[in-house]
Structures are given as C-alpha cells and as structure tokens.
PDB file of C-alpha atoms in Angstrom:
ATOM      1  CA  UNK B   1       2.371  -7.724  -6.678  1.00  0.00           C
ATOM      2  CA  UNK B   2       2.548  -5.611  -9.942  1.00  0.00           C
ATOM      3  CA  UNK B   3       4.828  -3.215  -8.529  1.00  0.00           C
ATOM      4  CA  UNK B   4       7.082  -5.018  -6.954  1.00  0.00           C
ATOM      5  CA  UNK B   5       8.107  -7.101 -10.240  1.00  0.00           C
ATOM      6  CA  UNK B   6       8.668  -3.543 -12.106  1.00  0.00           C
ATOM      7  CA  UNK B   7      10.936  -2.618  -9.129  1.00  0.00           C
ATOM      8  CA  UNK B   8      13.235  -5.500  -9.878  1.00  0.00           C
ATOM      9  CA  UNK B   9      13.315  -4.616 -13.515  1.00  0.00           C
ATOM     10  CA  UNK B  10      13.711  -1.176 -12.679  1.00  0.00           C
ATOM     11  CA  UNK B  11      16.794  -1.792 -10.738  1.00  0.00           C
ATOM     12  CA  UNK B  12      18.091  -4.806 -12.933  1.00  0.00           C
ATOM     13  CA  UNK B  13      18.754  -1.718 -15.364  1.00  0.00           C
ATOM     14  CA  UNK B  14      21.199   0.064 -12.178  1.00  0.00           C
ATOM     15  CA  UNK B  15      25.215  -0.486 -12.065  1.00  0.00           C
ATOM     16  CA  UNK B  16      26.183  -2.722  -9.579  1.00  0.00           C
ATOM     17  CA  UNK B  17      27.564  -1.853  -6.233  1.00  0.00           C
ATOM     18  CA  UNK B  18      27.683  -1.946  -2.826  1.00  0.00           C
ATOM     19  CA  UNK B  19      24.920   1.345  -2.805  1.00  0.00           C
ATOM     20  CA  UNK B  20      22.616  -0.754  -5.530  1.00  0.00           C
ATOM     21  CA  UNK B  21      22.256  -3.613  -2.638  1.00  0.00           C
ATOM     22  CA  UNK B  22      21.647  -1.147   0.014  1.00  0.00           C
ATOM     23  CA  UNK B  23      18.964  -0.033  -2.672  1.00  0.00           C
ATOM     24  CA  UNK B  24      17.714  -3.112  -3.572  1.00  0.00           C
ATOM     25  CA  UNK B  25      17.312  -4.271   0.392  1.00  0.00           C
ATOM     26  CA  UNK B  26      15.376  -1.155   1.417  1.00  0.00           C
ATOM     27  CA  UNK B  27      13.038  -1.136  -1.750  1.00  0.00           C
ATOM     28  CA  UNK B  28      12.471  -4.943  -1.618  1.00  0.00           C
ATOM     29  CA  UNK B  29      12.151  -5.504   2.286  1.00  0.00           C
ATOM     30  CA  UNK B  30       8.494  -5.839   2.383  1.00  0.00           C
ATOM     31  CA  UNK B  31       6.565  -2.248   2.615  1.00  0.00           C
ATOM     32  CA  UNK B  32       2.701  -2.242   2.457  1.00  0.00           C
ATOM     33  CA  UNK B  33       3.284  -0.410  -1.009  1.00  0.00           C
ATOM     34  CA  UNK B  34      -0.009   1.568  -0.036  1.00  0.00           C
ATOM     35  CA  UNK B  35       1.155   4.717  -2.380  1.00  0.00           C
ATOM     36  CA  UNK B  36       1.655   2.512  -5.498  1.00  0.00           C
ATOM     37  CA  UNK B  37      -1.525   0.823  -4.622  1.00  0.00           C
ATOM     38  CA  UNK B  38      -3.231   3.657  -4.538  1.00  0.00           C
ATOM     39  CA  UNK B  39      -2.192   4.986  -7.225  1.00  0.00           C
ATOM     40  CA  UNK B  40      -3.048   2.064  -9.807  1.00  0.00           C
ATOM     41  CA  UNK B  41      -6.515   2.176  -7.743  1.00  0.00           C
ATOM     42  CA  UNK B  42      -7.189   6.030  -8.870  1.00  0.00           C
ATOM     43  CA  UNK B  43      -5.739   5.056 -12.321  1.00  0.00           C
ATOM     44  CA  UNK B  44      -8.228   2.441 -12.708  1.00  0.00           C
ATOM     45  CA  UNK B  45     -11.236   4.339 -12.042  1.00  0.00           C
ATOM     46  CA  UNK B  46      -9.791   7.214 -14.375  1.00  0.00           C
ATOM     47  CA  UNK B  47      -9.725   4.080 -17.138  1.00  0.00           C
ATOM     48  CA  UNK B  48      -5.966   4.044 -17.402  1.00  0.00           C
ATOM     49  CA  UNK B  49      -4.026   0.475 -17.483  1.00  0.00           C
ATOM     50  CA  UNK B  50      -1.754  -0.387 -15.529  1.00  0.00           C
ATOM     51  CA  UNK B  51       1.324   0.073 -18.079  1.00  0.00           C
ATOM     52  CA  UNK B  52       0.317   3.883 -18.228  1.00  0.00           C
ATOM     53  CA  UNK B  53       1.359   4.275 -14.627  1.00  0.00           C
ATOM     54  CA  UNK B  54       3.683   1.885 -13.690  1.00  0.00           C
ATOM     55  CA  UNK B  55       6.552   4.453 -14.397  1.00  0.00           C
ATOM     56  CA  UNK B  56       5.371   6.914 -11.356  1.00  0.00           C
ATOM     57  CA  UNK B  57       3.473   3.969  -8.929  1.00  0.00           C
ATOM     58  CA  UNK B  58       7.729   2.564  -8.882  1.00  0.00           C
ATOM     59  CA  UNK B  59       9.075   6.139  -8.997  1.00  0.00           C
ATOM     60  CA  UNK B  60       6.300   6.891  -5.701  1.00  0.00           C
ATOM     61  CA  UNK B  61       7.783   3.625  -3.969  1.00  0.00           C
ATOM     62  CA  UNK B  62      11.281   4.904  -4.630  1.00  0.00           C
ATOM     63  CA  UNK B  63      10.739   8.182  -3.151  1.00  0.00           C
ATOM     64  CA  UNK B  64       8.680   6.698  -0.093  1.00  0.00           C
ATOM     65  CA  UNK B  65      11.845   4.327   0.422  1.00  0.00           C
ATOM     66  CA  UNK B  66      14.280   6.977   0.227  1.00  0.00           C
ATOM     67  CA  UNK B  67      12.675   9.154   3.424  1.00  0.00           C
ATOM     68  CA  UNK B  68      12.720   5.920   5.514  1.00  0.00           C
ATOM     69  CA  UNK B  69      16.131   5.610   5.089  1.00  0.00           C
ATOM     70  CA  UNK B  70      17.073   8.855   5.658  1.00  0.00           C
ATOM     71  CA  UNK B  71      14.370   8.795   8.318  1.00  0.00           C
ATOM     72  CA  UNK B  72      16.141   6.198  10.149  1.00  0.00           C
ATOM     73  CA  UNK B  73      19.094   7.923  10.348  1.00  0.00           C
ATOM     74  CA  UNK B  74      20.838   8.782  13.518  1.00  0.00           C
ATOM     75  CA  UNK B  75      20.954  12.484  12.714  1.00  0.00           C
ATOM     76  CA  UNK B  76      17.337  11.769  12.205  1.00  0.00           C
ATOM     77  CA  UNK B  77      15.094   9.615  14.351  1.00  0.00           C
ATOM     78  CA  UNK B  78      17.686   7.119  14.875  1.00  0.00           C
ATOM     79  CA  UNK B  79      15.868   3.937  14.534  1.00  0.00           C
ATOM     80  CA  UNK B  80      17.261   0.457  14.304  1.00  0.00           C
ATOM     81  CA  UNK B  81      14.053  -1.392  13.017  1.00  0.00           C
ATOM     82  CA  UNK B  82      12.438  -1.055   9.599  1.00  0.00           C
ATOM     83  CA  UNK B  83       9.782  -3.692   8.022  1.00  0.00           C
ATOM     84  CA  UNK B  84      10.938  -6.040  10.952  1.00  0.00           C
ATOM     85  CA  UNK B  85      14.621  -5.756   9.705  1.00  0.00           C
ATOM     86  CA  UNK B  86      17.830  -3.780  10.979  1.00  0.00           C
ATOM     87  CA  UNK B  87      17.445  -0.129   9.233  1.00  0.00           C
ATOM     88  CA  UNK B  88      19.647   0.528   6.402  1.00  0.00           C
ATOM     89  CA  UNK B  89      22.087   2.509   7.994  1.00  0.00           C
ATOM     90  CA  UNK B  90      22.657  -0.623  10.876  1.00  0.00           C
ATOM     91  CA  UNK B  91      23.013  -3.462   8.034  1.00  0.00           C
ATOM     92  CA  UNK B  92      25.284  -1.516   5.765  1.00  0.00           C
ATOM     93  CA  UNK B  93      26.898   1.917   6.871  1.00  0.00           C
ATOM     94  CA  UNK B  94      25.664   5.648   8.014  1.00  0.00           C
ATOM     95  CA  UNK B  95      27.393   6.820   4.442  1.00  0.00           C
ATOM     96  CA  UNK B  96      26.180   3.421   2.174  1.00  0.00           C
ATOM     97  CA  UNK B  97      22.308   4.401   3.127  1.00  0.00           C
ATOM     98  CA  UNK B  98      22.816   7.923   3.013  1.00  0.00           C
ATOM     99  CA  UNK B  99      24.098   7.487  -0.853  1.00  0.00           C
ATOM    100  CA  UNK B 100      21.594   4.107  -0.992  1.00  0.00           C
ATOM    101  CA  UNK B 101      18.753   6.989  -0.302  1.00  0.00           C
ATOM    102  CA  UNK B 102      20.114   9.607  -2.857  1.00  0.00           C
ATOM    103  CA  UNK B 103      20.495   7.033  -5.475  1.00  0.00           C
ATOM    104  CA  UNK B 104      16.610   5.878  -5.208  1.00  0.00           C
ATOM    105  CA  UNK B 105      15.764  10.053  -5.181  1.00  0.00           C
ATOM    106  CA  UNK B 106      17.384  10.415  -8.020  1.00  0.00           C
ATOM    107  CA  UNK B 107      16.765   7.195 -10.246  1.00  0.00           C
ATOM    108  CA  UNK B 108      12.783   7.797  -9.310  1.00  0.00           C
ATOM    109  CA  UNK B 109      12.930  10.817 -11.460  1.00  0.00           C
ATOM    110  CA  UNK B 110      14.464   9.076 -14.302  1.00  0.00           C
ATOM    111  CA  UNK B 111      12.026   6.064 -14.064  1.00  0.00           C
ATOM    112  CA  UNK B 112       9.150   8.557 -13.880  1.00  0.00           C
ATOM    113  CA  UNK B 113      10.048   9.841 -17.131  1.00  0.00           C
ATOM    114  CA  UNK B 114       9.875   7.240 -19.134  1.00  0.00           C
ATOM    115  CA  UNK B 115       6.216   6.894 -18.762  1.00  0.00           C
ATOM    116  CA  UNK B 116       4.688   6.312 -21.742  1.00  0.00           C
ATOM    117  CA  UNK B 117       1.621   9.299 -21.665  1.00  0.00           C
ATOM    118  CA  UNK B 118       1.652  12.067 -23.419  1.00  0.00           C
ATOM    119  CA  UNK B 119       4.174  13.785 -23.526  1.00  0.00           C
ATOM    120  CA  UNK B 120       2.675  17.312 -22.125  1.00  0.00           C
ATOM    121  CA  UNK B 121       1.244  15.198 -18.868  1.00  0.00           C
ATOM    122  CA  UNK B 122       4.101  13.411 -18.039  1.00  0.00           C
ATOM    123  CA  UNK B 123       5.745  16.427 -17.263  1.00  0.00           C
ATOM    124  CA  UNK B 124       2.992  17.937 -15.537  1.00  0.00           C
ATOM    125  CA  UNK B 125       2.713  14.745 -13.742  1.00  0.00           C
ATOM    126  CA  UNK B 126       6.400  14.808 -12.639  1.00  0.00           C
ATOM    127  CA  UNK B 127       6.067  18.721 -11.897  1.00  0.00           C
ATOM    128  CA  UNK B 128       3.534  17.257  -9.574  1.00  0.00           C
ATOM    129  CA  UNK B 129       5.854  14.062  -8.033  1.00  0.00           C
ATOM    130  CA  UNK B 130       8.873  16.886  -7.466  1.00  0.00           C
ATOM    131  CA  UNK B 131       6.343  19.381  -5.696  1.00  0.00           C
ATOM    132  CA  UNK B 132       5.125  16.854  -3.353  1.00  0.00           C
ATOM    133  CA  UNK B 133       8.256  15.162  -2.709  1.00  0.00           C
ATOM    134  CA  UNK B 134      10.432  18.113  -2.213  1.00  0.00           C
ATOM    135  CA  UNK B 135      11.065  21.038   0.433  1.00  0.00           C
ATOM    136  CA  UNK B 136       7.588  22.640  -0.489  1.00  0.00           C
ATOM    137  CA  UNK B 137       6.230  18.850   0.531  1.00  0.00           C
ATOM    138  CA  UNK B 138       7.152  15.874   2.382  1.00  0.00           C
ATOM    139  CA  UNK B 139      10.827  16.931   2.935  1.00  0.00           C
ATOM    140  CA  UNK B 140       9.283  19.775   4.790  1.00  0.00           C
ATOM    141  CA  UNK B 141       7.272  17.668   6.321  1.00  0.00           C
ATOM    142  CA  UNK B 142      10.255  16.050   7.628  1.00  0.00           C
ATOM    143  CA  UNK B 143      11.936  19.540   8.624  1.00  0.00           C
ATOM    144  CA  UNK B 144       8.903  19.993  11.191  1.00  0.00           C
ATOM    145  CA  UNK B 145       9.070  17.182  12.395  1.00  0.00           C
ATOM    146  CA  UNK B 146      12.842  17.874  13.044  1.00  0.00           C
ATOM    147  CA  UNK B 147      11.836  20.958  14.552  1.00  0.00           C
ATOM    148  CA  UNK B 148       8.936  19.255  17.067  1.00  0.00           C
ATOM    149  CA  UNK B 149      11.752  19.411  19.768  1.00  0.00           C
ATOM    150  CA  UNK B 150      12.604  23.321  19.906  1.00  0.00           C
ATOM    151  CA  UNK B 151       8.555  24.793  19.804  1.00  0.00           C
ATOM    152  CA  UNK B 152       5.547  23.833  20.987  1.00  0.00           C
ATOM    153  CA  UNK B 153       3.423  21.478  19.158  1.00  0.00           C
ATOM    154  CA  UNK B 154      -0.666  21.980  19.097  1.00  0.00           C
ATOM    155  CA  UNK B 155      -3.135  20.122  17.649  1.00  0.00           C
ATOM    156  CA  UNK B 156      -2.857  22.503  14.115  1.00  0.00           C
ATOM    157  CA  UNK B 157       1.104  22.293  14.124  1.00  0.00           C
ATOM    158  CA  UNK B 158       0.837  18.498  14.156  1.00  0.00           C
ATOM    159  CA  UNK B 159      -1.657  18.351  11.289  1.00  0.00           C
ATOM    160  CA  UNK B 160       0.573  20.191   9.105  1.00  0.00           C
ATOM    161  CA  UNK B 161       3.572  18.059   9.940  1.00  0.00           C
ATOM    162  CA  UNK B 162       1.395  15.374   8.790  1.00  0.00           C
ATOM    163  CA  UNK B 163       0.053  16.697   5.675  1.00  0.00           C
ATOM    164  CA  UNK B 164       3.404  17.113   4.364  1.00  0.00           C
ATOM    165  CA  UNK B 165       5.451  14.583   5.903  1.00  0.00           C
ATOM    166  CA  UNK B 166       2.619  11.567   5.121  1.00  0.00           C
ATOM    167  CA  UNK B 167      -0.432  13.119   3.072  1.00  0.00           C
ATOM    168  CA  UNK B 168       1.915  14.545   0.510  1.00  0.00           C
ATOM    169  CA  UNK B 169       3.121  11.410  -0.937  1.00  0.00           C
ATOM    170  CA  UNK B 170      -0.123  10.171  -0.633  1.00  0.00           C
ATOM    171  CA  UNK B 171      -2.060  13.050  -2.539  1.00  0.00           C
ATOM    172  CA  UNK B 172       0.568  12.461  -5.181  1.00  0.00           C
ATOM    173  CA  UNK B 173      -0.352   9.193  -5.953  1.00  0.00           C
ATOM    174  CA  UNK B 174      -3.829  10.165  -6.480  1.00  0.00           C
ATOM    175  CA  UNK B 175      -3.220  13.284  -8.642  1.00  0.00           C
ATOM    176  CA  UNK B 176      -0.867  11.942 -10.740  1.00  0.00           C
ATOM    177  CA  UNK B 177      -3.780   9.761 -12.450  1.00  0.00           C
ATOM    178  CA  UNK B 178      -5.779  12.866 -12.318  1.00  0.00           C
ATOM    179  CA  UNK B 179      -3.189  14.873 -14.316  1.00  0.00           C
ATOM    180  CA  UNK B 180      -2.394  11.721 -16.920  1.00  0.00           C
ATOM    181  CA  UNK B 181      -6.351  10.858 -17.731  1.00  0.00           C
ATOM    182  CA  UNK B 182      -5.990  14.943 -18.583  1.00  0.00           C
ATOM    183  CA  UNK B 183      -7.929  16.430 -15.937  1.00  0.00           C
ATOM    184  CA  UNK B 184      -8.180  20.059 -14.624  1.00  0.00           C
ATOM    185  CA  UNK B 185      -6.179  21.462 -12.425  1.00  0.00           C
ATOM    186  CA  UNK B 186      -9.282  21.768  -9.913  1.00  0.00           C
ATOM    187  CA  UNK B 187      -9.889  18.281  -9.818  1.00  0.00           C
ATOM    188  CA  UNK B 188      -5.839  17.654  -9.289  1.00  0.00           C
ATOM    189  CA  UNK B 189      -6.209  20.202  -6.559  1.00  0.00           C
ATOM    190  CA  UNK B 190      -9.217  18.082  -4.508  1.00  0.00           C
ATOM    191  CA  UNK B 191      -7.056  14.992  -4.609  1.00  0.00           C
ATOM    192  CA  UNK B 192      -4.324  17.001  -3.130  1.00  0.00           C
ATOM    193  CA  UNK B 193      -7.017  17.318  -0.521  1.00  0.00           C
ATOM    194  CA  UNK B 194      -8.109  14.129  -0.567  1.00  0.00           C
ATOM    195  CA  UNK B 195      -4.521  12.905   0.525  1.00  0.00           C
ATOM    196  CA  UNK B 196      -4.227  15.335   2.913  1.00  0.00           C
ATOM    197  CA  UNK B 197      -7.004  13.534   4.781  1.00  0.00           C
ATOM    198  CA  UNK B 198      -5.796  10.487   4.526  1.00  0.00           C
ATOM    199  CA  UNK B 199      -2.262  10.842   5.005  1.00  0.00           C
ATOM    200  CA  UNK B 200      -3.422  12.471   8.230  1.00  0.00           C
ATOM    201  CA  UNK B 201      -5.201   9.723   8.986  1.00  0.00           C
ATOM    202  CA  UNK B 202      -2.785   6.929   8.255  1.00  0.00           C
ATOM    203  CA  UNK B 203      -0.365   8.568  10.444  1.00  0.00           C
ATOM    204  CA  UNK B 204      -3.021   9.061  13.447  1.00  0.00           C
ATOM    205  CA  UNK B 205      -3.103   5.282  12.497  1.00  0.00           C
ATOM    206  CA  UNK B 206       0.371   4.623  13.111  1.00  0.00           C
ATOM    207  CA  UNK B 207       0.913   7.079  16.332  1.00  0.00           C
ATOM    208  CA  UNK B 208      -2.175   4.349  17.724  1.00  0.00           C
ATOM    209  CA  UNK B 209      -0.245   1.359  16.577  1.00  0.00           C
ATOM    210  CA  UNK B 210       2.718   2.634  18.235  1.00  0.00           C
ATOM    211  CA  UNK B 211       1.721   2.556  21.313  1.00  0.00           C
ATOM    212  CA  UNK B 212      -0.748  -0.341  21.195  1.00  0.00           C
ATOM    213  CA  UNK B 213       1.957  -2.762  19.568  1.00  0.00           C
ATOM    214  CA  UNK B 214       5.545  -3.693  20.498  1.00  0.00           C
ATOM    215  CA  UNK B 215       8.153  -3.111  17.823  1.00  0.00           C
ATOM    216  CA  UNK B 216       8.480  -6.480  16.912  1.00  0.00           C
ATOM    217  CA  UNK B 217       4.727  -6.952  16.313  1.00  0.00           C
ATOM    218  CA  UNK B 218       4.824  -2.724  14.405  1.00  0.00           C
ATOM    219  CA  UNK B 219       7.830  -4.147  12.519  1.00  0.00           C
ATOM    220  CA  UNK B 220       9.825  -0.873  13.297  1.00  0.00           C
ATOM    221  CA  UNK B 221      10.705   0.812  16.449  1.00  0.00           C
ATOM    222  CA  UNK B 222       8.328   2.816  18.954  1.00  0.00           C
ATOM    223  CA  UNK B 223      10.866   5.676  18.117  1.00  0.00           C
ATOM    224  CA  UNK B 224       8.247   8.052  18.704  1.00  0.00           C
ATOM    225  CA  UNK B 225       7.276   6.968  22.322  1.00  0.00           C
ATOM    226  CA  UNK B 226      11.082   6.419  23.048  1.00  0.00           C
ATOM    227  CA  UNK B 227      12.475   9.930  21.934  1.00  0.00           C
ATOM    228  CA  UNK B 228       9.206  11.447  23.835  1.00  0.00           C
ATOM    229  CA  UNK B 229       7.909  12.884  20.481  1.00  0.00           C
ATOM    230  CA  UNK B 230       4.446  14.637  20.571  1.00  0.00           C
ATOM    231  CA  UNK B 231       1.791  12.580  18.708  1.00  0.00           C
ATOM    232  CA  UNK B 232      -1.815  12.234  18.026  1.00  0.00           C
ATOM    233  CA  UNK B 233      -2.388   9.920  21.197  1.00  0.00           C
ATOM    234  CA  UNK B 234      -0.286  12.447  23.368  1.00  0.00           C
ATOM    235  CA  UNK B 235      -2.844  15.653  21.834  1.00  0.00           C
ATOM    236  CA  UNK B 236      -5.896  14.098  21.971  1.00  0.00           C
ATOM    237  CA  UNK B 237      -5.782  10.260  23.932  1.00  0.00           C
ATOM    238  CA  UNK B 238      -6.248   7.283  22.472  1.00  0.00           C
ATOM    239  CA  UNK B 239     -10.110   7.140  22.171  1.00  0.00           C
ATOM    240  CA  UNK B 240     -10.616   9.948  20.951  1.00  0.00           C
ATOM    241  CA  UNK B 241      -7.716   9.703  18.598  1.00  0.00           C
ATOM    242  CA  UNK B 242      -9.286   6.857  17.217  1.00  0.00           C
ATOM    243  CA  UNK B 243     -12.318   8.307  16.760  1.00  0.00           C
ATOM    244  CA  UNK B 244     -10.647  10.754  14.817  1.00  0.00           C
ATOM    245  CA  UNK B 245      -8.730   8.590  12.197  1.00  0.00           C
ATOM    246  CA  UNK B 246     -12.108   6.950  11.617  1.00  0.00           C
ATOM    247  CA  UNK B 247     -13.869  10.213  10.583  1.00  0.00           C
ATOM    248  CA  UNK B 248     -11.159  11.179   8.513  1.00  0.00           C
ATOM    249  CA  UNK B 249     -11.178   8.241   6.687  1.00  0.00           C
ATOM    250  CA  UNK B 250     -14.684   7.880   6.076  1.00  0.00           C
ATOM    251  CA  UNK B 251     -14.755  11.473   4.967  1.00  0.00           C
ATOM    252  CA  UNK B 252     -12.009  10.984   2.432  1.00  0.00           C
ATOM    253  CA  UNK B 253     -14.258   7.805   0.994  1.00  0.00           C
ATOM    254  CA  UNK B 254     -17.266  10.330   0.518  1.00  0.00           C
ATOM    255  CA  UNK B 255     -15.227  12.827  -1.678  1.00  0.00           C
ATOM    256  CA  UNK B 256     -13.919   9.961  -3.896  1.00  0.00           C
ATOM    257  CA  UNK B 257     -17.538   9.187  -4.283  1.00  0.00           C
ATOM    258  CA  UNK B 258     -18.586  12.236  -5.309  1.00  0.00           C
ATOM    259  CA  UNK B 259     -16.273  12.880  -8.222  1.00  0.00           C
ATOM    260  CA  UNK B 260     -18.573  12.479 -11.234  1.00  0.00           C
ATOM    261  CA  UNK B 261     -16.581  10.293 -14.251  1.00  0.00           C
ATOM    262  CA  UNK B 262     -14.606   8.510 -11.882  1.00  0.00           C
ATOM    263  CA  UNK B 263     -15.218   4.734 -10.771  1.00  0.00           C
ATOM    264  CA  UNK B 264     -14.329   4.772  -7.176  1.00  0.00           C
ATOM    265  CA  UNK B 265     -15.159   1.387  -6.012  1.00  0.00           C
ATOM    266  CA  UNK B 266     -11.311  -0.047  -5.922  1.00  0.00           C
ATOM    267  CA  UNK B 267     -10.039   3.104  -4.031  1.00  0.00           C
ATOM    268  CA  UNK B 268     -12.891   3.157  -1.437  1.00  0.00           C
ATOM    269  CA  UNK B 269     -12.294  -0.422  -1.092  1.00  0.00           C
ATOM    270  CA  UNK B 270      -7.999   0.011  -1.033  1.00  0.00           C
ATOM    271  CA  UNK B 271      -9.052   2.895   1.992  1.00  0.00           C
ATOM    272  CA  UNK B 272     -11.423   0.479   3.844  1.00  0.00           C
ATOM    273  CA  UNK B 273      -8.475  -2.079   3.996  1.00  0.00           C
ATOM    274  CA  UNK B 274      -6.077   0.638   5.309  1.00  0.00           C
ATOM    275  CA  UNK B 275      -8.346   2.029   7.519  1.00  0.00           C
ATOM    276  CA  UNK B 276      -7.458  -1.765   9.565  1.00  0.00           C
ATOM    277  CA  UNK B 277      -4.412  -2.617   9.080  1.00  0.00           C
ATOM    278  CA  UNK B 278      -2.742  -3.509  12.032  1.00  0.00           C
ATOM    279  CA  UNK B 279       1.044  -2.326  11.385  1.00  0.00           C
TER     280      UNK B 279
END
C-alpha cells in the first residue's frame, strides 16, 4: 500500500529511540488506513497524483494513530487491544505512548509541510488538518466523549460526539484535495459535510461491530460495551441502527456524485467497501 511505504520513509528520517519504536509499532500495526485512502481517492478525481498528497494522506495516518494511543490510555478508555495487538501503553509504558503519541502529533505537521503544492494551499490545507485535528475538532470530539459519563446522552449529543471525534478526520481527508486542486471555500465546506456523514456512519458501523463481534474477531476491545458507554445500538437498537448507517452512507455517495468537475467513481467505490467491512 502507497502509504504505508511513505510511512517507513517518513520515519526512517526520525532519531532513534525507545519513543520512535513505540511510533513505529502503532503506525505500522496494521490499520485499515481508510483516511489516507480516502484521501488519494478524492485527490484522484480532483486530477492530482499521488506525489501531490502523499505529504498530508501520512500526516492524516499520523494524527489518526496518535488519538488511538492516547485513546487507549487508562486515563482514557483504558483498552488493552488495538489492531489485534496489546495497546501501546501495555507493550511499552503509560509515559513511552503518551510521548510515542505526541511525537506522531507533532512530526505530522512537519511531514505535512513539505508537500510539494503551492505554496499558498499548502498552508490553507494544513490550516485545514490543524482545525480538524485540534480542540475545535476531533480532540473535542474526544472531550465529549470523556464527558458521556457526567450528562445525559440523546440521540443529537451522540451525533456530535461523532462528527468530531470520527467525521472530522474524515472530512479532512476529503477537503484537503479540495483546497490543493484550488477550490472554493464552499466546495471545502460540503466535504466537511460530506465527512460528517460518513464519519457518523463509520462509527454507527463500529458501535454494531462491537457488539456483534468478540474482541478477538473486532481486533480491539468491546471497551464500549464493557465501561457501559452509550452508543448507537443502545439509542436506537440494532436494526434500526443499521438501517441508519446504511442511509447515511448511501446519502454521502449521492453528494460525491453530484459535485460537477469531480470524478467520483474511486471514492463511491472506497465508501461501498467501507460500508462492509467487518472490523
């Protein structure tokens, strides 16, 4: 996989230690890499090469790496299964993959820059990475979710736990090809919408699969179920969560088909294939 062979020569380029093998296991330890995938996919149908993204589809995978680390943490959900392997924190130290997490943060922002755009949307691109990624985004996404315990959790509260802990990532990989191939800010904005749905609907997804599969077949653990978290399947049961993942996917697919100068066939196809995966 493309991405995965810029990883390693992303992180050939990092100083060895005990952190850059902490790194190196949680980056390399088998992810779907949906985000980079979908980003190269949107790329594509914007007529950008690969080499124009690669910078922010490894940068993406960085920053999605990081939160599961820090995810995992005892402080956080506590988990002791990632990918089918011990979490970061249980092969190396609490401290190691709190530092291994910081240090992939960080060095995503300095791989992002040295895409090779122009200049002006690179920056607007990475303006658009840090806004998704940070507190205004997925981390507070994950602040919500940290929350979930001390309020009450509805239907609406859960959707917007989603939309920035999941669909935020997700809606950056598909407006950063937006903003390189130079297009308007309204057009950025209905990918950001775009993501929303489907990051909604990935993690509808996994709230199914996490109580449909055991944690050796999910390849992490039911954390969820365990710590009695509300979910999807809790809200709404599972049929008619299902039901509801579906829709949302299949309306995401129509607005990628409607944007006019854009080749959608490898994205609608990339969605289809997520739309079954089974962990």
């Amino acid at each position: 996989m493309r991405v995965e062979d810029r990883l390693v020569e992303m992180m050939n380029h990092v100083a060895d230690s005990r952190v850059k093998e902490a790194m190196i296991y949680s980056l390399m330890a088998g992810g779907k890499r949906i985000r980079p995938n979908m980003l190269y996919a949107a790329a594509h149908g914007y007529g950008l090469q690969d080499e124009d993204v690669d910078a922010f589809a490894c940068a993406l995978e960085m920053i999605h790496t990081y939160s599961l680390i820090h995810d995992d943490l005892p402080a956080m959900d506590n988990d002791d299964l990632r990918r089918g392997k011990p979490t970061c924190h249980k092969q190396f130290d609490e401290a190691t993959a709190i530092l291994a997490g910081d240090g992939l943060l960080t060095y995503a922002f300095e791989t992002a820059a040295t895409c090779k755009a122009e200049p002006a949307r690179v920056v607007k691109a990475i303006g658009v990475l840090a806004n998704m990624a940070g507190p205004s985004g997925m981390v507070l996404g994950q602040c919500l979710d940290t929350e979930e315990g001390e309020t009450s959790v509805d239907w609406d509260a859960l959707m917007n736990i989603h939309a920035h802990k999941t669909g935020c990532l997700l809606s950056a990989a598909l407006m950063i090809p937006a903003v390189l191939a130079g297009c308007d800010d309204s057009v950025v904005e209905q990918w950001h919408t775009i993501g929303d749905m489907i990051g909604l609907a990935f993690q509808i997804q996994d709230d199914i699969l996490d109580v449909t599969l055991t944690a050796e077949e999910f390849g992490k653990s039911n954390s969820d179920a365990r710590n009695e978290k509300v979910t999807s399947v809790t809200l709404l049961g599972l049929a008619e969560a299902e039901k509801k993942m579906h829709e949302l996917y299949a309306e995401s697919a129509k607005r990628i088909e409607a944007f006019k100068g854009f080749k959608a066939e490898e994205l609608r196809e990339l969605i289809e294939e997520t739309a079954v995966r089974n962990k």
